[in-house]
Coordinates of C-alpha atoms and ligand atoms in Angstrom, one line a residue:
M923 CA 0.2 -0.1 0.2
K924 CA 1.0 3.8 -0.8
I925 CA 0.1 6.8 0.8
I926 CA 0.8 10.1 -0.5
L927 CA 0.8 13.2 2.2
I928 CA 0.0 16.4 0.3
Y929 CA 0.5 19.9 1.3
P930 CA -1.3 22.1 -1.1
P931 CA -0.9 25.6 -2.9
F932 CA -0.9 28.7 -1.8
C933 CA 1.1 29.9 1.0
S934 CA 4.5 30.9 1.4
P935 CA 7.1 28.8 -0.1
S936 CA 10.0 29.6 2.1
T937 CA 10.0 26.7 4.7
M938 CA 9.2 23.0 4.2
P939 CA 5.8 21.9 5.8
H940 CA 5.8 20.3 9.3
S941 CA 2.5 18.6 9.3
I942 CA 3.2 16.0 6.3
S943 CA 6.8 15.5 7.7
Y944 CA 5.2 14.6 11.2
L945 CA 2.7 12.5 9.9
K946 CA 5.0 10.6 7.8
S947 CA 7.1 9.5 10.6
F948 CA 4.1 8.5 12.7
I949 CA 2.3 6.1 10.4
S950 CA 5.5 4.9 9.1
Q951 CA 6.3 3.7 12.3
S952 CA 2.5 2.4 12.7
F953 CA 2.5 0.4 9.7
N954 CA 4.6 -1.3 6.9
L955 CA 3.8 0.6 4.1
K956 CA 5.1 3.0 1.6
I957 CA 4.6 7.1 2.5
K958 CA 6.1 9.8 0.7
C959 CA 5.5 13.9 1.6
L960 CA 4.6 16.1 -1.6
D961 CA 5.0 19.9 -1.2
L962 CA 2.6 20.9 -4.0
N963 CA 3.0 24.5 -2.7
A964 CA 6.7 24.2 -3.3
K965 CA 6.3 22.7 -6.7
F966 CA 3.9 25.4 -8.0
N967 CA 5.5 28.2 -6.6
K968 CA 8.8 27.1 -8.0
K969 CA 7.6 26.2 -11.4
R970 CA 5.2 29.4 -11.6
F971 CA 7.7 31.8 -10.4
K972 CA 11.0 30.4 -11.3
E973 CA 12.9 33.9 -11.9
F974 CA 12.8 34.4 -8.3
Y975 CA 14.4 31.3 -7.4
S976 CA 17.7 31.7 -9.8
Q977 CA 18.8 35.1 -7.7
K978 CA 19.8 35.1 -4.3
C979 CA 17.2 36.0 -1.7
S980 CA 17.0 39.8 -0.5
P981 CA 14.1 41.9 0.9
E982 CA 13.8 43.1 -2.6
I983 CA 13.6 39.7 -4.1
F984 CA 10.6 39.2 -1.3
T985 CA 9.0 42.3 -1.7
E986 CA 8.7 41.2 -5.6
F987 CA 7.8 37.9 -5.2
D988 CA 5.0 38.9 -2.9
K989 CA 3.6 41.7 -5.3
V990 CA 3.9 38.8 -8.2
S991 CA 2.4 36.3 -6.5
R992 CA -0.5 37.5 -4.8
P993 CA -2.7 38.5 -7.5
I994 CA -1.6 35.1 -9.3
Y995 CA -3.0 33.7 -6.0
S996 CA -6.2 35.2 -6.1
K997 CA -6.7 34.4 -9.8
N998 CA -6.3 30.9 -9.6
N999 CA -8.4 30.8 -6.4
K1000 CA -11.2 32.4 -8.6
L1001 CA -10.9 30.3 -10.9
I1002 CA -11.4 27.0 -8.9
Y1003 CA -14.3 29.0 -7.5
Q1004 CA -15.8 29.5 -10.8
N1005 CA -15.3 25.4 -11.4
N1006 CA -12.5 25.6 -13.6
N1007 CA -8.8 24.0 -13.3
P1008 CA -6.4 26.4 -11.7
E1009 CA -2.9 27.1 -13.3
L1010 CA -0.4 24.1 -13.5
F1011 CA -3.3 21.8 -12.2
K1012 CA -2.2 18.9 -14.7
E1013 CA 1.6 19.2 -13.6
M1014 CA 0.3 19.0 -10.1
L1015 CA -1.8 16.2 -10.6
S1016 CA 0.4 14.5 -12.6
L1017 CA 3.3 14.3 -9.6
I1018 CA 0.4 12.6 -7.6
K1019 CA -0.5 10.1 -10.5
K1020 CA 3.1 9.4 -11.0
E1021 CA 3.4 7.7 -7.3
S1022 CA 0.3 5.6 -7.7
P1023 CA -1.0 6.3 -4.4
D1024 CA -3.9 4.1 -3.1
L1025 CA -4.4 6.7 -0.6
V1026 CA -3.7 10.7 -0.6
A1027 CA -4.3 12.6 2.7
F1028 CA -4.5 16.5 2.4
S1029 CA -3.1 18.8 5.1
L1030 CA -4.5 22.4 5.2
V1031 CA -2.9 24.6 7.5
Y1032 CA -4.2 27.8 6.2
N1033 CA -7.6 29.0 4.3
S1034 CA -5.8 30.0 1.4
Q1035 CA -4.8 26.1 0.5
C1036 CA -8.6 25.4 0.7
F1037 CA -9.2 26.3 -2.9
Y1038 CA -6.6 24.4 -4.6
A1039 CA -7.0 21.4 -2.1
Q1040 CA -10.9 21.4 -3.4
A1041 CA -10.0 21.2 -7.0
L1042 CA -7.3 18.3 -6.5
I1043 CA -9.9 16.2 -4.5
Q1044 CA -12.4 16.6 -7.0
E1045 CA -10.1 15.2 -9.8
L1046 CA -8.8 12.3 -7.7
K1047 CA -12.3 11.4 -6.9
K1048 CA -13.0 11.2 -10.5
L1049 CA -9.7 8.8 -10.7
N1050 CA -11.1 6.6 -7.9
I1051 CA -8.2 7.4 -5.5
P1052 CA -9.7 8.2 -2.1
T1053 CA -8.6 11.1 -0.1
L1054 CA -8.2 12.1 3.4
I1055 CA -8.0 15.6 4.8
G1056 CA -6.9 17.2 8.4
G1057 CA -5.4 20.5 9.5
P1058 CA -7.0 23.7 11.3
A1059 CA -8.0 25.3 8.0
V1060 CA -10.4 22.5 7.3
N1061 CA -14.3 23.6 6.4
H1062 CA -17.5 22.1 6.5
H1063 CA -17.5 22.1 2.5
L1064 CA -14.4 20.2 2.6
Y1065 CA -15.8 17.8 5.2
E1066 CA -18.6 16.9 2.7
M1067 CA -15.8 15.9 0.0
S1068 CA -13.1 13.9 2.0
T1069 CA -12.9 12.0 5.0
F1070 CA -11.8 14.4 7.6
L1071 CA -9.6 12.8 10.6
V1072 CA -8.7 15.2 13.5
D1073 CA -5.0 13.8 14.3
E1074 CA -2.6 11.2 13.7
H1075 CA -4.0 8.6 15.7
Q1076 CA -7.4 9.1 13.7
F1077 CA -5.2 8.8 10.6
A1078 CA -3.8 5.6 12.1
D1079 CA -7.3 4.1 13.0
Y1080 CA -8.5 4.8 9.6
I1081 CA -5.7 2.9 8.2
E1082 CA -6.1 0.0 10.4
K1083 CA -9.8 -0.5 9.8
N1084 CA -10.0 -0.1 5.9
Y1085 CA -6.8 -1.7 4.8
N1086 CA -7.1 -4.3 7.6
L1087 CA -3.0 -3.6 8.5
K1088 CA -1.1 -4.8 11.4
R1089 CA -0.2 -1.6 13.7
S1090 CA 2.9 -0.9 16.0
V1091 CA 3.0 2.0 18.6
P1092 CA 5.4 4.7 17.0
K1093 CA 8.4 4.9 19.6
E1094 CA 9.7 8.4 18.8
V1095 CA 8.2 10.4 16.1
I1096 CA 10.9 12.8 14.3
P1097 CA 9.3 15.0 11.6
D1098 CA 11.0 13.7 8.4
F1099 CA 11.9 16.1 6.0
S1100 CA 14.1 13.9 3.5
D1101 CA 11.5 13.8 0.9
F1102 CA 11.7 17.6 0.0
D1103 CA 13.6 19.1 -2.2
K1104 CA 16.2 21.8 -0.7
K1105 CA 16.1 23.9 -4.1
D1106 CA 12.2 24.1 -4.6
Y1107 CA 12.0 26.8 -1.4
L1108 CA 12.4 30.4 -1.8
T1109 CA 14.9 31.0 1.1
E1110 CA 18.2 32.2 2.1
E1111 CA 19.2 29.1 4.0
I1112 CA 16.6 26.0 4.8
V1113 CA 14.5 26.7 8.0
I1114 CA 12.7 23.9 9.3
P1115 CA 9.6 24.0 11.2
L1116 CA 9.3 22.6 14.5
R1117 CA 6.8 22.7 17.7
T1118 CA 7.8 22.3 21.3
S1119 CA 4.6 21.7 22.5
H1120 CA 0.9 21.7 21.8
S1121 CA -1.6 23.9 22.8
C1122 CA -0.5 27.0 24.8
Y1123 CA -0.3 26.7 28.8
Y1124 CA -2.0 29.9 29.2
K1125 CA -5.1 29.7 27.1
Q1126 CA -6.4 33.2 28.7
C1127 CA -6.3 35.5 25.7
A1128 CA -10.1 36.4 24.8
F1129 CA -9.4 36.8 21.0
C1130 CA -7.8 33.4 20.4
T1131 CA -8.7 29.9 19.3
H1132 CA -5.2 28.8 18.4
H1133 CA -5.0 26.1 21.2
Q1134 CA -8.2 25.1 20.4
S1135 CA -8.9 24.4 24.1
Q1136 CA -6.6 21.3 24.1
N1137 CA -4.2 20.3 27.1
Y1138 CA -1.1 21.4 26.5
R1139 CA 1.7 18.8 26.2
E1140 CA 5.5 19.1 25.7
I1141 CA 7.3 17.3 23.3
P1142 CA 10.6 15.8 25.0
L1143 CA 13.6 17.9 24.3
E1144 CA 15.8 15.0 23.3
Q1145 CA 13.2 14.5 20.8
I1146 CA 13.5 17.9 19.4
K1147 CA 17.3 17.5 19.7
K1148 CA 17.3 14.4 17.4
T1149 CA 14.9 16.2 15.2
I1150 CA 17.5 19.1 14.3
I1151 CA 20.4 16.6 14.1
K1152 CA 18.5 14.2 11.6
S1153 CA 17.2 16.9 9.7
G1154 CA 21.2 18.6 9.0
Y1155 CA 19.8 22.0 8.8
K1156 CA 20.9 24.9 11.1
N1157 CA 17.7 27.0 11.4
V1158 CA 14.7 26.4 13.2
F1159 CA 11.3 28.1 13.4
F1160 CA 9.1 27.3 16.7
F1161 CA 5.5 27.6 15.8
D1162 CA 4.3 27.2 19.2
D1163 CA 1.8 30.3 19.9
M1164 CA 4.2 30.5 22.9
I1165 CA 6.7 29.0 25.1
S1166 CA 6.9 29.3 29.1
K1167 CA 10.5 30.9 30.3
K1168 CA 11.1 27.5 32.0
R1169 CA 10.5 25.5 28.5
L1170 CA 12.6 28.5 26.8
L1171 CA 15.9 28.1 29.2
E1172 CA 15.6 24.1 28.6
L1173 CA 15.2 24.4 25.0
A1174 CA 18.2 26.8 25.2
T1175 CA 20.4 24.3 26.8
V1176 CA 19.7 22.0 24.3
L1177 CA 20.0 24.1 21.2
K1178 CA 23.3 26.1 21.9
P1179 CA 25.9 22.7 21.3
L1180 CA 24.0 22.5 18.0
K1181 CA 24.9 25.7 16.8
V1182 CA 21.2 26.7 15.4
K1183 CA 19.3 29.9 14.8
W1184 CA 16.2 29.8 16.2
W1185 CA 12.8 31.8 16.1
C1186 CA 9.7 31.9 18.2
Q1187 CA 6.6 33.6 19.6
L1188 CA 6.1 34.8 22.9
R1189 CA 4.2 36.7 25.0
P1190 CA 5.9 39.9 26.9
S1191 CA 5.4 39.3 30.1
K1192 CA 8.1 40.1 33.0
E1193 CA 9.2 36.8 34.0
L1194 CA 10.9 36.8 31.0
L1195 CA 13.3 39.4 31.9
G1196 CA 16.8 38.4 32.5
S1197 CA 16.8 35.3 30.5
F1198 CA 17.6 37.2 26.9
K1199 CA 21.3 36.9 27.0
T1200 CA 21.4 33.0 27.8
L1201 CA 18.9 33.1 24.8
Y1202 CA 20.6 34.9 22.4
D1203 CA 23.8 32.8 23.0
S1204 CA 21.5 29.5 22.2
G1205 CA 20.7 31.1 18.9
L1206 CA 17.7 32.8 19.1
R1207 CA 17.7 35.7 16.8
S1208 CA 14.2 36.6 16.3
V1209 CA 11.1 36.9 18.2
S1210 CA 7.6 37.6 17.2
W1211 CA 6.1 39.3 20.2
G1212 CA 1.8 39.4 21.3
V1213 CA 2.0 42.8 22.4
E1214 CA -1.4 43.5 20.7
S1215 CA -2.2 46.9 22.3
G1216 CA -0.5 49.8 23.9
N1217 CA -3.5 50.7 26.2
Q1218 CA -3.9 49.0 29.7
R1219 CA -7.6 48.6 29.6
V1220 CA -7.4 46.9 26.6
L1221 CA -4.7 44.6 27.5
D1222 CA -6.9 44.0 30.4
L1223 CA -9.8 43.1 28.8
M1224 CA -8.3 40.8 26.3
C1225 CA -6.8 39.0 29.3
K1226 CA -3.5 39.0 28.1
G1227 CA -1.9 39.1 31.6
T1228 CA 0.9 41.7 30.7
N1229 CA 1.3 45.2 31.4
I1230 CA 2.4 48.2 29.4
T1231 CA 5.6 49.1 31.4
D1232 CA 6.7 45.5 31.6
I1233 CA 6.4 44.9 27.7
S1234 CA 8.5 48.0 27.3
K1235 CA 11.3 46.6 29.5
V1236 CA 11.1 43.0 27.7
L1237 CA 11.6 44.7 24.3
K1238 CA 14.5 46.9 25.6
E1239 CA 16.1 44.0 27.3
S1240 CA 15.4 41.7 24.2
H1241 CA 16.5 44.0 22.0
E1242 CA 19.8 45.0 23.7
S1243 CA 20.7 41.3 23.9
G1244 CA 20.7 41.4 20.0
I1245 CA 17.2 39.6 19.4
K1246 CA 15.1 41.1 16.7
N1247 CA 11.6 42.3 17.9
L1248 CA 8.6 41.8 15.6
V1249 CA 5.8 43.0 17.3
F1250 CA 2.1 42.4 16.5
I1251 CA -0.9 44.7 17.3
I1252 CA -4.4 43.9 16.9
I1253 CA -6.7 47.2 15.8
G1254 CA -10.2 47.2 16.8
F1255 CA -10.6 44.8 20.0
P1256 CA -14.2 45.4 20.9
T1257 CA -15.2 48.5 23.0
E1258 CA -11.6 49.7 21.8
T1259 CA -11.8 53.6 21.1
K1260 CA -9.9 55.7 18.6
E1261 CA -8.2 57.3 21.8
E1262 CA -6.9 53.9 22.9
L1263 CA -6.0 52.8 19.3
F1264 CA -3.7 56.2 19.6
D1265 CA -2.3 54.8 23.2
S1266 CA -0.7 51.7 20.8
I1267 CA 0.8 54.1 18.3
K1268 CA 2.1 56.2 20.9
F1269 CA 3.4 53.0 22.5
V1270 CA 5.0 51.9 19.5
E1271 CA 6.7 55.3 19.1
N1272 CA 8.3 55.6 22.4
N1273 CA 9.7 52.0 22.1
S1274 CA 10.7 52.4 18.5
K1275 CA 14.3 51.8 19.4
Y1276 CA 13.6 48.3 20.6
I1277 CA 11.1 47.4 17.8
D1278 CA 12.5 46.2 14.3
L1279 CA 9.0 45.2 12.8
I1280 CA 5.7 45.6 13.1
S1281 CA 2.5 43.6 12.3
T1282 CA -1.4 45.3 12.6
S1283 CA -4.0 43.2 11.9
R1284 CA -7.9 44.3 12.5
F1285 CA -9.5 42.1 15.0
G1286 CA -11.4 39.3 13.6
L1287 CA -13.9 37.4 16.1
Q1288 CA -13.4 34.0 16.0
R1289 CA -16.0 31.3 16.6
G1290 CA -14.9 29.4 20.2
S1291 CA -13.2 32.2 21.5
K1292 CA -14.5 33.9 24.7
V1293 CA -15.3 37.1 22.6
F1294 CA -17.7 34.7 20.8
M1295 CA -18.9 32.9 23.8
Y1296 CA -19.4 35.7 25.8
P1297 CA -20.3 38.5 23.7
E1298 CA -22.0 40.7 26.1
K1299 CA -19.0 40.7 28.2
Y1300 CA -16.8 42.4 25.2
G1301 CA -19.6 45.3 24.5
I1302 CA -21.2 43.0 21.2
T1303 CA -24.7 43.3 20.5
E1304 CA -25.1 41.3 17.3
I1305 CA -23.0 38.6 15.7
K1306 CA -23.9 37.6 12.2
E1307 CA -22.5 35.0 9.8
N1308 CA -22.3 35.2 6.2
S1309 CA -22.0 32.0 4.2
R1310 CA -19.0 31.8 1.6
T1311 CA -19.0 28.6 -0.9
I1312 CA -15.4 27.6 -0.5
L1313 CA -14.2 28.9 2.8
E1314 CA -16.1 28.8 6.4
G1315 CA -18.7 31.9 6.9
Q1316 CA -17.5 35.2 7.6
I1317 CA -18.5 36.4 11.1
T1318 CA -19.6 40.2 11.3
Y1319 CA -20.4 41.9 14.8
K1320 CA -22.0 44.9 16.0
V1321 CA -20.9 46.6 19.0
K1322 CA -22.2 49.1 22.0
S1323 CA -19.1 51.2 22.4
G1324 CA -16.2 52.2 20.9
M1325 CA -15.1 51.8 17.3
T1326 CA -17.5 50.2 15.0
P1327 CA -15.9 47.5 12.6
E1328 CA -16.2 49.9 9.8
D1329 CA -14.3 52.7 11.8
V1330 CA -11.5 50.0 12.5
K1331 CA -11.2 49.6 9.1
K1332 CA -11.1 53.3 8.1
F1333 CA -8.5 53.8 10.9
H1334 CA -6.2 50.8 10.3
H1335 CA -5.8 52.2 6.8
R1336 CA -5.5 55.8 8.0
Y1337 CA -3.3 55.5 10.9
L1338 CA -1.1 52.4 9.1
R1339 CA 1.5 54.7 8.3
S1340 CA 2.0 55.5 11.9
F1341 CA 3.0 51.7 12.8
V1342 CA 4.8 51.5 9.2
K1343 CA 7.5 54.3 10.1
I1344 CA 8.5 52.4 13.3
N1345 CA 9.7 49.6 11.0
K1346 CA 13.7 49.1 10.3
I1347 CA 12.9 45.8 8.4
T1348 CA 10.8 45.7 5.1
K1349 CA 7.3 45.3 5.9
V1350 CA 7.5 42.0 3.6
Y1351 CA 9.0 40.1 6.2
N1352 CA 5.9 39.9 8.2
Y1353 CA 4.9 37.0 5.6
F1354 CA 8.7 35.5 5.7
K1355 CA 9.0 35.9 9.7
E1356 CA 11.4 33.0 9.7
Q1357 CA 13.8 35.0 7.0
T1358 CA 14.5 37.5 10.0
L1359 CA 17.1 35.2 10.9
F1360 CA 19.1 36.1 7.8
L1361 CA 19.0 40.0 8.4
Ligands
SF4_1266 S1 -2.8 34.6 22.3 FE1 -1.0 33.0 22.6 S2 -0.7 33.2 24.3 FE2 -2.7 34.2 24.2 S3 -3.8 31.9 24.5 FE3 -3.5 32.3 22.3 S4 -1.5 31.3 21.9 FE4 -1.6 31.5 24.3

């Protein structure tokens, strides 16, 4: 039996995918079968935008790539929406067919991958090749087209039940990046994505659904070390939504002798003070900080568990240790006023010396978040969901006080410049965050 694991277009082609590398390791240890990863996102981008791959990566190359690729992605999504084949469809399909798979499984991490995946699933159905889907971006339209599996355990249950294969318990799941071709990635050097834990130990932020209310579980440090050594790569992108100080310091001990450079995302809380020198010495070069707001009332309402004074100290100490600070700001958290938005602008101006890049986003109401579940606590008076053809419905809402969603849109455009002027790194690195390791 042969299984092909697909990572479909479109998303950034700068890192190898983690999800299918992990699945390959888990399933190949569970059963005696053939299994292969196919990163069609990387293959599509390399073929469609080949002119970018023959040049040395630079801020200009990434900026130009972003400018050229975005309209192509949307044009193709539109084609699929209108029931036409997207570009390079035959080529992508033939890469799957060439493997003569008995089963094809799709991993969907971003909404932008749902379109091309849908077109491929439809075509595979015509060829009588069964498909499976999984990942955080799967929506109810795709549930109807393919078999949805929650995780690797359900995947193994499915194989056991449907293919009558004998199953073993995997000993140590080391993500396997060996099926990917280094030349397929638009990157200065190969960066591998890894996680150190599942879910988030904090789980309090009112806007967040990333942890999906799952239990926090840590991956053994020895396993992380073996994965890096086995991959042979020297740059790591830890995509955990957040890592505790204790865990960061344990990681630093493991990573220092490996001489890797690494990136991670953190909550700027005061417990981190005093640890940045050790973290830098272990290879930490860039951090994305969930600052979210420069106004204390808004931070408290978000349950962020941080305060403005400590955030400044954290950014300063991190910067002075040589680490690049990338800062996330949310605009328009329900009840936020225009004056409170100005507090965020003032905050980044006052701390501009310590900030390398800012990523602003408008607040989006997520099903399952605390704001969605207890709207009255956040001044939300009405929630509506407008259905869409390929993606999950779009949620809109009204607020009792503060900026309306329309104001937020208007002010985001109007004051974007006030945030962007702080940037010391070209803004395209918000989409290629792991590349800040090479700046
Ligand atoms: S925003 Fe980050 S720290 Fe807050 S709950 Fe979500 S994952 Fe955890």
